[in-house]
Amino acid sequence: MRLIFFALVAILIMIGGGAYYMSLQDGNGEIAITPTPTANDPTVPDASTSTVEPTPTDVPVSVGATHVSPESLASILSNPTYATLRLENYGFADFLVAQSNGTELFYLQGNGNIYSKGDASFNAISIRGMGVLGEMLVRGGATFNDGLAITQGTLSLDGDLSFSGPHTISGSGSLTINPTGNINFQSPSYYINESGKMVVAEIVAPKLSYSGDITIDANSPERTTTVTVQNSDPLQSANLSIEGDVIVNGGTVTFASSETIDAKTADTLKFTSDGNLAMVLGDAAGNKKVYIYDSTGTNDVFSVDSFGNVFADGNLNIAGSFTAATTIIASLSVTGDSTFGGNITVAGTATVSTLAAGTT
């Protein structure tokens, strides 16, 4: 309360414009000085008024009515044996100082600066310029119209931090948010935990990148899960473009009409279709072929060109019938019956075990 009282006294001093009213209260009593208008020069002490040395008493003691200069007033109230007020000039006009036993506790400059060595309690503080606070405890609300700058120390909040309207948290360096527990987004269901795991409902970003391997872990202990790439627009589709290899570890590639490429069985690749299985070559001149290579990957043991010609390095075993318009065979072995509707030309030797009756 003493600091509030001193502030009120200082305001009265600056409003008075040369006439000073001071009421000083300490544990021993009160000293009062009241103003009386005068035509004297305020910078020249009144010789007819003697200097009164204030003495603490149980009741207010009047030291007289006078108009004094700051120097004379400082002389009157400079006794350090009890709480005093001292008006001095430290480069700013009207510098009001409160001290106790010679120790400065509070001062107020004519330009409005206030300093307090101890604690101060106010119902409300309004700061229009820059305020420098060593320590401040706010039990009610606090409003900073021109911003709040903390150059040293820590800002601690025992409550919520809320914004009204869109605002920005910005700075010239890095920002670390390090709570004990999760950082939640809107609800506890969406968060970042202390291990860096992020759980959100949806991520909208033009690019996902990382300098190493990336794993999509659609884990569930109860069922088989699916990773879906889709376009939410029902009239559009989402393509998947892969620059490198596609590795399927023992699974099945299923297409739109249930056609599958099955790699579940080791060393076996199975193509399944409810309809036809087509291979389309790139020309109609017989130059392009469908090849089957041996394990070297360079020796084609079987091929079919775009004319339909078949080239095979091995034997051709046909369990059923074989019908061909024109066939050139290096070696032909038939275990069953053979029927030739046209002519047969043999460049080498033809060996027939038995000829049917009526044949030549």
mmCIF file of C-alpha atoms in Angstrom:
data_model
loop_
_atom_site.group_PDB
_atom_site.id
_atom_site.type_symbol
_atom_site.label_atom_id
_atom_site.label_comp_id
_atom_site.label_asym_id
_atom_site.label_seq_id
_atom_site.Cartn_x
_atom_site.Cartn_y
_atom_site.Cartn_z
ATOM 1 C CA MET A 1 0.000 0.000 0.000
ATOM 2 C CA ARG A 2 2.904 2.351 0.672
ATOM 3 C CA LEU A 3 3.976 2.145 -2.976
ATOM 4 C CA ILE A 4 0.455 2.952 -4.211
ATOM 5 C CA PHE A 5 0.329 5.841 -1.798
ATOM 6 C CA PHE A 6 3.666 7.189 -3.086
ATOM 7 C CA ALA A 7 2.410 6.969 -6.678
ATOM 8 C CA LEU A 8 -0.662 9.037 -5.805
ATOM 9 C CA VAL A 9 1.545 11.581 -4.041
ATOM 10 C CA ALA A 10 3.765 11.843 -7.125
ATOM 11 C CA ILE A 11 0.773 12.535 -9.372
ATOM 12 C CA LEU A 12 -0.403 15.316 -7.075
ATOM 13 C CA ILE A 13 3.087 16.817 -7.125
ATOM 14 C CA MET A 14 3.311 16.937 -10.927
ATOM 15 C CA ILE A 15 -0.249 18.320 -11.265
ATOM 16 C CA GLY A 16 0.428 21.041 -8.697
ATOM 17 C CA GLY A 17 2.988 22.705 -10.947
ATOM 18 C CA GLY A 18 5.287 24.028 -8.223
ATOM 19 C CA ALA A 19 3.098 23.650 -5.135
ATOM 20 C CA TYR A 20 3.719 20.323 -3.397
ATOM 21 C CA TYR A 21 1.472 18.257 -1.161
ATOM 22 C CA MET A 22 3.077 15.310 0.569
ATOM 23 C CA SER A 23 1.708 13.020 3.272
ATOM 24 C CA LEU A 24 4.209 10.510 4.600
ATOM 25 C CA GLN A 25 3.095 7.645 6.833
ATOM 26 C CA ASP A 26 5.395 5.198 8.544
ATOM 27 C CA GLY A 27 5.235 3.172 11.736
ATOM 28 C CA ASN A 28 5.883 6.230 13.937
ATOM 29 C CA GLY A 29 3.258 8.623 12.598
ATOM 30 C CA GLU A 30 2.502 10.983 9.694
ATOM 31 C CA ILE A 31 4.175 14.134 8.438
ATOM 32 C CA ALA A 32 2.086 16.522 6.284
ATOM 33 C CA ILE A 33 3.033 19.389 3.988
ATOM 34 C CA THR A 34 0.242 21.440 2.375
ATOM 35 C CA PRO A 35 0.620 24.021 -0.426
ATOM 36 C CA THR A 36 -0.091 27.730 -0.210
ATOM 37 C CA PRO A 37 -0.049 29.828 -3.422
ATOM 38 C CA THR A 38 2.744 32.382 -3.558
ATOM 39 C CA ALA A 39 4.110 34.903 -6.016
ATOM 40 C CA ASN A 40 7.706 34.116 -5.159
ATOM 41 C CA ASP A 41 10.076 32.621 -7.639
ATOM 42 C CA PRO A 42 9.759 28.845 -7.041
ATOM 43 C CA THR A 43 13.454 28.332 -7.726
ATOM 44 C CA VAL A 44 14.511 30.730 -4.916
ATOM 45 C CA PRO A 45 14.008 29.580 -1.302
ATOM 46 C CA ASP A 46 11.870 31.818 0.892
ATOM 47 C CA ALA A 47 14.262 33.327 3.483
ATOM 48 C CA SER A 48 11.408 34.113 5.865
ATOM 49 C CA THR A 49 10.547 30.437 6.205
ATOM 50 C CA SER A 50 12.805 28.409 8.410
ATOM 51 C CA THR A 51 13.655 24.785 7.694
ATOM 52 C CA VAL A 52 11.691 22.450 9.921
ATOM 53 C CA GLU A 53 13.202 19.128 10.874
ATOM 54 C CA PRO A 54 10.304 16.614 10.905
ATOM 55 C CA THR A 55 9.940 14.522 14.011
ATOM 56 C CA PRO A 56 7.880 11.286 14.038
ATOM 57 C CA THR A 57 4.857 11.513 16.381
ATOM 58 C CA ASP A 58 1.671 9.586 16.983
ATOM 59 C CA VAL A 59 -0.440 12.300 15.363
ATOM 60 C CA PRO A 60 0.098 14.265 12.144
ATOM 61 C CA VAL A 61 2.455 17.187 12.639
ATOM 62 C CA SER A 62 2.237 20.175 10.306
ATOM 63 C CA VAL A 63 5.570 21.555 9.196
ATOM 64 C CA GLY A 64 3.957 24.740 7.987
ATOM 65 C CA ALA A 65 2.570 26.084 4.788
ATOM 66 C CA THR A 66 5.258 27.138 2.368
ATOM 67 C CA HIS A 67 6.313 27.200 -1.253
ATOM 68 C CA VAL A 68 9.766 25.678 -1.527
ATOM 69 C CA SER A 69 12.177 24.685 -4.232
ATOM 70 C CA PRO A 70 13.032 21.012 -4.816
ATOM 71 C CA GLU A 71 16.367 21.582 -3.064
ATOM 72 C CA SER A 72 14.709 23.000 0.071
ATOM 73 C CA LEU A 73 12.101 20.250 0.080
ATOM 74 C CA ALA A 74 14.832 17.638 -0.199
ATOM 75 C CA SER A 75 16.583 19.227 2.782
ATOM 76 C CA ILE A 76 13.391 19.095 4.841
ATOM 77 C CA LEU A 77 12.658 15.438 4.033
ATOM 78 C CA SER A 78 16.168 13.969 3.852
ATOM 79 C CA ASN A 79 16.404 12.539 7.365
ATOM 80 C CA PRO A 80 17.299 8.827 6.871
ATOM 81 C CA THR A 81 16.149 7.677 10.327
ATOM 82 C CA TYR A 82 12.616 6.975 9.138
ATOM 83 C CA ALA A 83 10.763 6.657 5.819
ATOM 84 C CA THR A 84 11.221 9.840 3.780
ATOM 85 C CA LEU A 85 10.297 11.452 0.486
ATOM 86 C CA ARG A 86 13.000 13.265 -1.384
ATOM 87 C CA LEU A 87 12.568 15.408 -4.528
ATOM 88 C CA GLU A 88 15.790 15.517 -6.543
ATOM 89 C CA ASN A 89 16.994 16.321 -10.036
ATOM 90 C CA TYR A 90 18.949 13.527 -11.810
ATOM 91 C CA GLY A 91 18.762 14.925 -15.322
ATOM 92 C CA PHE A 92 14.974 14.729 -15.433
ATOM 93 C CA ALA A 93 12.863 17.442 -13.877
ATOM 94 C CA ASP A 94 10.907 16.486 -10.742
ATOM 95 C CA PHE A 95 12.430 13.186 -9.636
ATOM 96 C CA LEU A 96 10.489 11.809 -6.643
ATOM 97 C CA VAL A 97 12.318 9.295 -4.458
ATOM 98 C CA ALA A 98 11.008 7.192 -1.552
ATOM 99 C CA GLN A 99 13.619 5.786 0.806
ATOM 100 C CA SER A 100 13.811 4.043 4.153
ATOM 101 C CA ASN A 101 16.899 4.291 6.370
ATOM 102 C CA GLY A 102 18.810 5.789 3.459
ATOM 103 C CA THR A 103 17.881 2.989 0.996
ATOM 104 C CA GLU A 104 15.928 3.980 -2.098
ATOM 105 C CA LEU A 105 12.780 1.879 -2.427
ATOM 106 C CA PHE A 106 10.733 3.723 -5.024
ATOM 107 C CA TYR A 107 11.088 6.638 -7.410
ATOM 108 C CA LEU A 108 8.979 8.431 -9.971
ATOM 109 C CA GLN A 109 10.458 10.570 -12.731
ATOM 110 C CA GLY A 110 8.772 13.547 -14.314
ATOM 111 C CA ASN A 111 8.727 11.653 -17.633
ATOM 112 C CA GLY A 112 6.521 8.958 -16.083
ATOM 113 C CA ASN A 113 9.091 6.238 -15.318
ATOM 114 C CA ILE A 114 8.442 4.330 -12.081
ATOM 115 C CA TYR A 115 10.885 2.085 -10.218
ATOM 116 C CA SER A 116 10.132 -0.107 -7.192
ATOM 117 C CA LYS A 117 12.740 -2.216 -5.433
ATOM 118 C CA GLY A 118 10.256 -4.406 -3.583
ATOM 119 C CA ASP A 119 6.931 -6.020 -4.402
ATOM 120 C CA ALA A 120 3.956 -3.980 -5.581
ATOM 121 C CA SER A 121 0.279 -4.869 -5.653
ATOM 122 C CA PHE A 122 -2.162 -3.152 -8.025
ATOM 123 C CA ASN A 123 -5.753 -3.797 -8.962
ATOM 124 C CA ALA A 124 -4.949 -2.844 -12.560
ATOM 125 C CA ILE A 125 -1.830 -1.840 -14.541
ATOM 126 C CA SER A 126 -2.051 -0.004 -17.871
ATOM 127 C CA ILE A 127 1.250 0.171 -19.817
ATOM 128 C CA ARG A 128 1.142 2.324 -22.947
ATOM 129 C CA GLY A 129 4.819 2.042 -23.831
ATOM 130 C CA MET A 130 7.500 -0.507 -22.941
ATOM 131 C CA GLY A 131 7.375 -2.135 -19.508
ATOM 132 C CA VAL A 132 10.381 -3.887 -17.910
ATOM 133 C CA LEU A 133 9.346 -6.301 -15.153
ATOM 134 C CA GLY A 134 11.755 -8.355 -13.057
ATOM 135 C CA GLU A 135 9.006 -10.631 -11.798
ATOM 136 C CA MET A 136 5.246 -10.331 -12.078
ATOM 137 C CA LEU A 137 2.440 -12.466 -10.693
ATOM 138 C CA VAL A 138 -0.953 -11.897 -12.311
ATOM 139 C CA ARG A 139 -3.861 -13.417 -10.419
ATOM 140 C CA GLY A 140 -6.532 -11.960 -12.685
ATOM 141 C CA GLY A 141 -6.595 -11.113 -16.381
ATOM 142 C CA ALA A 142 -3.761 -9.414 -18.270
ATOM 143 C CA THR A 143 -4.107 -7.541 -21.575
ATOM 144 C CA PHE A 144 -1.108 -6.461 -23.687
ATOM 145 C CA ASN A 145 -2.348 -4.172 -26.450
ATOM 146 C CA ASP A 146 1.094 -3.436 -27.936
ATOM 147 C CA GLY A 147 2.612 -6.916 -27.583
ATOM 148 C CA LEU A 148 4.616 -8.743 -24.917
ATOM 149 C CA ALA A 149 8.397 -9.194 -25.298
ATOM 150 C CA ILE A 150 10.352 -11.555 -23.014
ATOM 151 C CA THR A 151 14.060 -11.029 -23.677
ATOM 152 C CA GLN A 152 15.334 -13.284 -20.882
ATOM 153 C CA GLY A 153 13.894 -15.960 -18.669
ATOM 154 C CA THR A 154 10.913 -18.239 -19.109
ATOM 155 C CA LEU A 155 7.238 -17.533 -19.622
ATOM 156 C CA SER A 156 5.327 -20.052 -17.489
ATOM 157 C CA LEU A 157 1.583 -20.579 -17.823
ATOM 158 C CA ASP A 158 -0.532 -22.474 -15.316
ATOM 159 C CA GLY A 159 -3.560 -22.440 -17.583
ATOM 160 C CA ASP A 160 -4.618 -22.335 -21.209
ATOM 161 C CA LEU A 161 -3.199 -20.206 -24.028
ATOM 162 C CA SER A 162 -5.973 -19.116 -26.380
ATOM 163 C CA PHE A 163 -6.209 -16.945 -29.502
ATOM 164 C CA SER A 164 -9.131 -14.910 -30.786
ATOM 165 C CA GLY A 165 -8.918 -14.865 -34.555
ATOM 166 C CA PRO A 166 -6.116 -16.053 -36.877
ATOM 167 C CA HIS A 167 -2.636 -15.325 -35.481
ATOM 168 C CA THR A 168 0.946 -16.482 -36.052
ATOM 169 C CA ILE A 169 3.667 -17.958 -33.835
ATOM 170 C CA SER A 170 6.900 -16.816 -35.504
ATOM 171 C CA GLY A 171 10.557 -16.292 -34.665
ATOM 172 C CA SER A 172 14.056 -15.935 -36.082
ATOM 173 C CA GLY A 173 15.330 -19.290 -34.784
ATOM 174 C CA SER A 174 14.179 -22.846 -34.196
ATOM 175 C CA LEU A 175 11.161 -23.648 -32.034
ATOM 176 C CA THR A 176 11.033 -26.734 -29.815
ATOM 177 C CA ILE A 177 7.771 -27.887 -28.249
ATOM 178 C CA ASN A 178 8.707 -30.431 -25.581
ATOM 179 C CA PRO A 179 5.857 -31.412 -23.286
ATOM 180 C CA THR A 180 5.638 -34.442 -21.024
ATOM 181 C CA GLY A 181 3.160 -36.568 -22.933
ATOM 182 C CA ASN A 182 1.459 -36.106 -26.281
ATOM 183 C CA ILE A 183 0.879 -32.973 -28.344
ATOM 184 C CA ASN A 184 -2.812 -33.272 -29.233
ATOM 185 C CA PHE A 185 -4.535 -31.796 -32.291
ATOM 186 C CA GLN A 186 -8.207 -30.897 -31.689
ATOM 187 C CA SER A 187 -8.752 -34.132 -29.730
ATOM 188 C CA PRO A 188 -6.685 -36.811 -27.923
ATOM 189 C CA SER A 189 -7.279 -39.106 -30.925
ATOM 190 C CA TYR A 190 -4.882 -37.038 -33.080
ATOM 191 C CA TYR A 191 -1.456 -36.425 -31.601
ATOM 192 C CA ILE A 192 2.341 -36.584 -31.740
ATOM 193 C CA ASN A 193 3.868 -38.649 -28.950
ATOM 194 C CA GLU A 194 7.296 -38.310 -27.340
ATOM 195 C CA SER A 195 8.789 -40.887 -29.752
ATOM 196 C CA GLY A 196 7.830 -38.777 -32.779
ATOM 197 C CA LYS A 197 4.851 -40.907 -33.838
ATOM 198 C CA MET A 198 2.100 -38.783 -35.414
ATOM 199 C CA VAL A 199 -1.527 -39.911 -35.534
ATOM 200 C CA VAL A 200 -3.933 -37.736 -37.550
ATOM 201 C CA ALA A 201 -7.132 -38.317 -39.505
ATOM 202 C CA GLU A 202 -5.791 -37.111 -42.861
ATOM 203 C CA ILE A 203 -2.630 -35.602 -44.341
ATOM 204 C CA VAL A 204 -2.991 -33.286 -47.345
ATOM 205 C CA ALA A 205 0.424 -32.564 -48.877
ATOM 206 C CA PRO A 206 1.790 -32.366 -52.427
ATOM 207 C CA LYS A 207 4.896 -34.365 -51.551
ATOM 208 C CA LEU A 208 6.052 -36.969 -49.033
ATOM 209 C CA SER A 209 9.822 -37.408 -48.920
ATOM 210 C CA TYR A 210 12.512 -39.017 -46.771
ATOM 211 C CA SER A 211 16.215 -39.683 -47.250
ATOM 212 C CA GLY A 212 15.894 -43.412 -46.472
ATOM 213 C CA ASP A 213 13.385 -46.259 -46.675
ATOM 214 C CA ILE A 214 9.698 -45.515 -46.052
ATOM 215 C CA THR A 215 7.362 -48.128 -44.583
ATOM 216 C CA ILE A 216 3.568 -47.958 -44.697
ATOM 217 C CA ASP A 217 2.490 -50.092 -41.744
ATOM 218 C CA ALA A 218 -1.238 -50.795 -41.992
ATOM 219 C CA ASN A 219 -1.171 -53.042 -38.938
ATOM 220 C CA SER A 220 -4.078 -54.874 -37.375
ATOM 221 C CA PRO A 221 -3.997 -57.945 -35.106
ATOM 222 C CA GLU A 222 -7.548 -58.881 -36.164
ATOM 223 C CA ARG A 223 -7.706 -58.833 -39.966
ATOM 224 C CA THR A 224 -5.863 -58.365 -43.249
ATOM 225 C CA THR A 225 -5.568 -54.674 -44.075
ATOM 226 C CA THR A 226 -5.462 -52.774 -47.367
ATOM 227 C CA VAL A 227 -3.505 -49.707 -48.500
ATOM 228 C CA THR A 228 -5.624 -47.836 -51.064
ATOM 229 C CA VAL A 229 -4.568 -45.219 -53.621
ATOM 230 C CA GLN A 230 -7.709 -43.538 -54.943
ATOM 231 C CA ASN A 231 -9.232 -40.367 -56.343
ATOM 232 C CA SER A 232 -12.226 -39.320 -54.221
ATOM 233 C CA ASP A 233 -13.889 -37.799 -57.294
ATOM 234 C CA PRO A 234 -16.201 -40.529 -58.664
ATOM 235 C CA LEU A 235 -15.582 -39.374 -62.250
ATOM 236 C CA GLN A 236 -11.785 -39.523 -61.994
ATOM 237 C CA SER A 237 -9.198 -42.151 -61.133
ATOM 238 C CA ALA A 238 -5.821 -42.189 -59.395
ATOM 239 C CA ASN A 239 -2.839 -43.704 -61.191
ATOM 240 C CA LEU A 240 0.157 -45.194 -59.428
ATOM 241 C CA SER A 241 3.464 -44.432 -61.142
ATOM 242 C CA ILE A 242 6.573 -46.273 -59.931
ATOM 243 C CA GLU A 243 9.987 -45.311 -61.252
ATOM 244 C CA GLY A 244 11.841 -48.424 -60.123
ATOM 245 C CA ASP A 245 10.975 -52.054 -59.405
ATOM 246 C CA VAL A 246 7.774 -53.511 -57.979
ATOM 247 C CA ILE A 247 8.407 -56.314 -55.501
ATOM 248 C CA VAL A 248 5.554 -58.641 -54.519
ATOM 249 C CA ASN A 249 6.572 -60.919 -51.663
ATOM 250 C CA GLY A 250 4.446 -64.026 -52.172
ATOM 251 C CA GLY A 251 1.180 -62.272 -52.859
ATOM 252 C CA THR A 252 -1.355 -61.832 -55.627
ATOM 253 C CA VAL A 253 -1.828 -58.958 -58.049
ATOM 254 C CA THR A 254 -5.568 -58.668 -58.740
ATOM 255 C CA PHE A 255 -6.949 -56.644 -61.632
ATOM 256 C CA ALA A 256 -10.322 -54.961 -62.170
ATOM 257 C CA SER A 257 -12.209 -58.046 -63.501
ATOM 258 C CA SER A 258 -10.654 -60.463 -60.997
ATOM 259 C CA GLU A 259 -7.789 -61.450 -63.270
ATOM 260 C CA THR A 260 -4.786 -62.312 -61.130
ATOM 261 C CA ILE A 261 -1.069 -62.799 -61.253
ATOM 262 C CA ASP A 262 -0.343 -65.203 -58.432
ATOM 263 C CA ALA A 263 3.093 -65.562 -56.850
ATOM 264 C CA LYS A 264 2.017 -67.380 -53.675
ATOM 265 C CA THR A 265 3.582 -70.689 -54.747
ATOM 266 C CA ALA A 266 7.368 -70.641 -54.669
ATOM 267 C CA ASP A 267 9.046 -70.664 -58.099
ATOM 268 C CA THR A 268 5.669 -70.510 -59.845
ATOM 269 C CA LEU A 269 3.984 -67.540 -61.505
ATOM 270 C CA LYS A 270 0.324 -68.155 -62.250
ATOM 271 C CA PHE A 271 -1.847 -66.073 -64.584
ATOM 272 C CA THR A 272 -5.605 -66.476 -64.107
ATOM 273 C CA SER A 273 -8.358 -64.958 -66.226
ATOM 274 C CA ASP A 274 -12.085 -65.601 -66.543
ATOM 275 C CA GLY A 275 -11.784 -64.702 -70.223
ATOM 276 C CA ASN A 276 -8.953 -64.534 -72.722
ATOM 277 C CA LEU A 277 -5.296 -63.942 -72.001
ATOM 278 C CA ALA A 278 -3.907 -61.719 -74.745
ATOM 279 C CA MET A 279 -0.382 -60.642 -75.640
ATOM 280 C CA VAL A 280 -0.303 -57.800 -78.160
ATOM 281 C CA LEU A 281 2.860 -57.340 -80.216
ATOM 282 C CA GLY A 282 4.059 -54.030 -81.554
ATOM 283 C CA ASP A 283 3.813 -54.638 -85.307
ATOM 284 C CA ALA A 284 2.020 -56.602 -88.025
ATOM 285 C CA ALA A 285 5.064 -57.448 -90.140
ATOM 286 C CA GLY A 286 6.296 -60.521 -88.303
ATOM 287 C CA ASN A 287 9.311 -58.772 -86.786
ATOM 288 C CA LYS A 288 8.099 -58.694 -83.180
ATOM 289 C CA LYS A 289 7.981 -61.890 -81.175
ATOM 290 C CA VAL A 290 6.850 -63.324 -77.903
ATOM 291 C CA TYR A 291 9.956 -64.955 -76.459
ATOM 292 C CA ILE A 292 10.605 -67.613 -73.868
ATOM 293 C CA TYR A 293 14.229 -67.659 -72.739
ATOM 294 C CA ASP A 294 16.180 -70.219 -70.782
ATOM 295 C CA SER A 295 17.795 -69.348 -67.439
ATOM 296 C CA THR A 296 20.568 -67.380 -69.142
ATOM 297 C CA GLY A 297 18.033 -64.761 -70.196
ATOM 298 C CA THR A 298 19.573 -64.534 -73.681
ATOM 299 C CA ASN A 299 18.812 -67.874 -75.408
ATOM 300 C CA ASP A 300 15.226 -67.935 -76.666
ATOM 301 C CA VAL A 301 14.006 -71.529 -76.707
ATOM 302 C CA PHE A 302 10.528 -70.680 -77.930
ATOM 303 C CA SER A 303 8.996 -67.742 -79.747
ATOM 304 C CA VAL A 304 5.959 -66.708 -81.719
ATOM 305 C CA ASP A 305 6.192 -63.819 -84.143
ATOM 306 C CA SER A 306 3.456 -61.397 -85.117
ATOM 307 C CA PHE A 307 2.694 -63.541 -88.191
ATOM 308 C CA GLY A 308 1.925 -66.492 -85.939
ATOM 309 C CA ASN A 309 5.020 -68.499 -86.813
ATOM 310 C CA VAL A 310 6.220 -70.702 -83.975
ATOM 311 C CA PHE A 311 9.910 -71.323 -83.354
ATOM 312 C CA ALA A 312 10.949 -73.960 -80.835
ATOM 313 C CA ASP A 313 14.362 -75.383 -80.025
ATOM 314 C CA GLY A 314 12.998 -78.554 -78.409
ATOM 315 C CA ASN A 315 10.509 -81.271 -79.312
ATOM 316 C CA LEU A 316 6.791 -80.719 -79.823
ATOM 317 C CA ASN A 317 4.645 -83.310 -78.087
ATOM 318 C CA ILE A 318 0.941 -83.177 -78.955
ATOM 319 C CA ALA A 319 -1.405 -85.447 -77.030
ATOM 320 C CA GLY A 320 -4.380 -84.525 -79.196
ATOM 321 C CA SER A 321 -4.719 -83.628 -82.866
ATOM 322 C CA PHE A 322 -2.362 -81.386 -84.795
ATOM 323 C CA THR A 323 -3.733 -79.499 -87.782
ATOM 324 C CA ALA A 324 -1.635 -77.207 -89.931
ATOM 325 C CA ALA A 325 -2.068 -75.728 -93.394
ATOM 326 C CA THR A 326 1.647 -75.868 -94.179
ATOM 327 C CA THR A 327 4.213 -77.350 -91.839
ATOM 328 C CA ILE A 328 7.951 -77.778 -92.261
ATOM 329 C CA ILE A 329 9.290 -80.185 -89.648
ATOM 330 C CA ALA A 330 12.902 -81.283 -89.306
ATOM 331 C CA SER A 331 11.909 -84.461 -87.480
ATOM 332 C CA LEU A 332 8.380 -85.842 -86.956
ATOM 333 C CA SER A 333 7.540 -88.740 -84.690
ATOM 334 C CA VAL A 334 3.899 -89.830 -84.419
ATOM 335 C CA THR A 335 2.849 -92.587 -82.027
ATOM 336 C CA GLY A 336 -0.792 -92.704 -83.070
ATOM 337 C CA ASP A 337 -2.610 -92.308 -86.345
ATOM 338 C CA SER A 338 -1.764 -89.535 -88.793
ATOM 339 C CA THR A 339 -4.098 -88.188 -91.421
ATOM 340 C CA PHE A 340 -2.783 -85.970 -94.160
ATOM 341 C CA GLY A 341 -5.402 -84.353 -96.372
ATOM 342 C CA GLY A 342 -2.898 -83.011 -98.887
ATOM 343 C CA ASN A 343 0.447 -84.012 -100.299
ATOM 344 C CA ILE A 344 3.407 -85.005 -98.194
ATOM 345 C CA THR A 345 6.887 -84.142 -99.377
ATOM 346 C CA VAL A 346 9.745 -85.862 -97.613
ATOM 347 C CA ALA A 347 13.208 -84.542 -98.409
ATOM 348 C CA GLY A 348 14.882 -87.445 -96.646
ATOM 349 C CA THR A 349 13.782 -91.013 -95.914
ATOM 350 C CA ALA A 350 10.275 -91.882 -94.783
ATOM 351 C CA THR A 351 9.984 -95.077 -92.737
ATOM 352 C CA VAL A 352 6.511 -96.538 -92.267
ATOM 353 C CA SER A 353 6.013 -99.702 -90.226
ATOM 354 C CA THR A 354 2.628 -100.650 -91.711
ATOM 355 C CA LEU A 355 0.584 -99.146 -94.495
ATOM 356 C CA ALA A 356 -3.163 -99.417 -94.429
ATOM 357 C CA ALA A 357 -4.903 -101.357 -97.184
ATOM 358 C CA GLY A 358 -5.514 -99.385 -100.328
ATOM 359 C CA THR A 359 -2.589 -96.979 -99.676
ATOM 360 C CA THR A 360 0.449 -96.646 -101.856
#
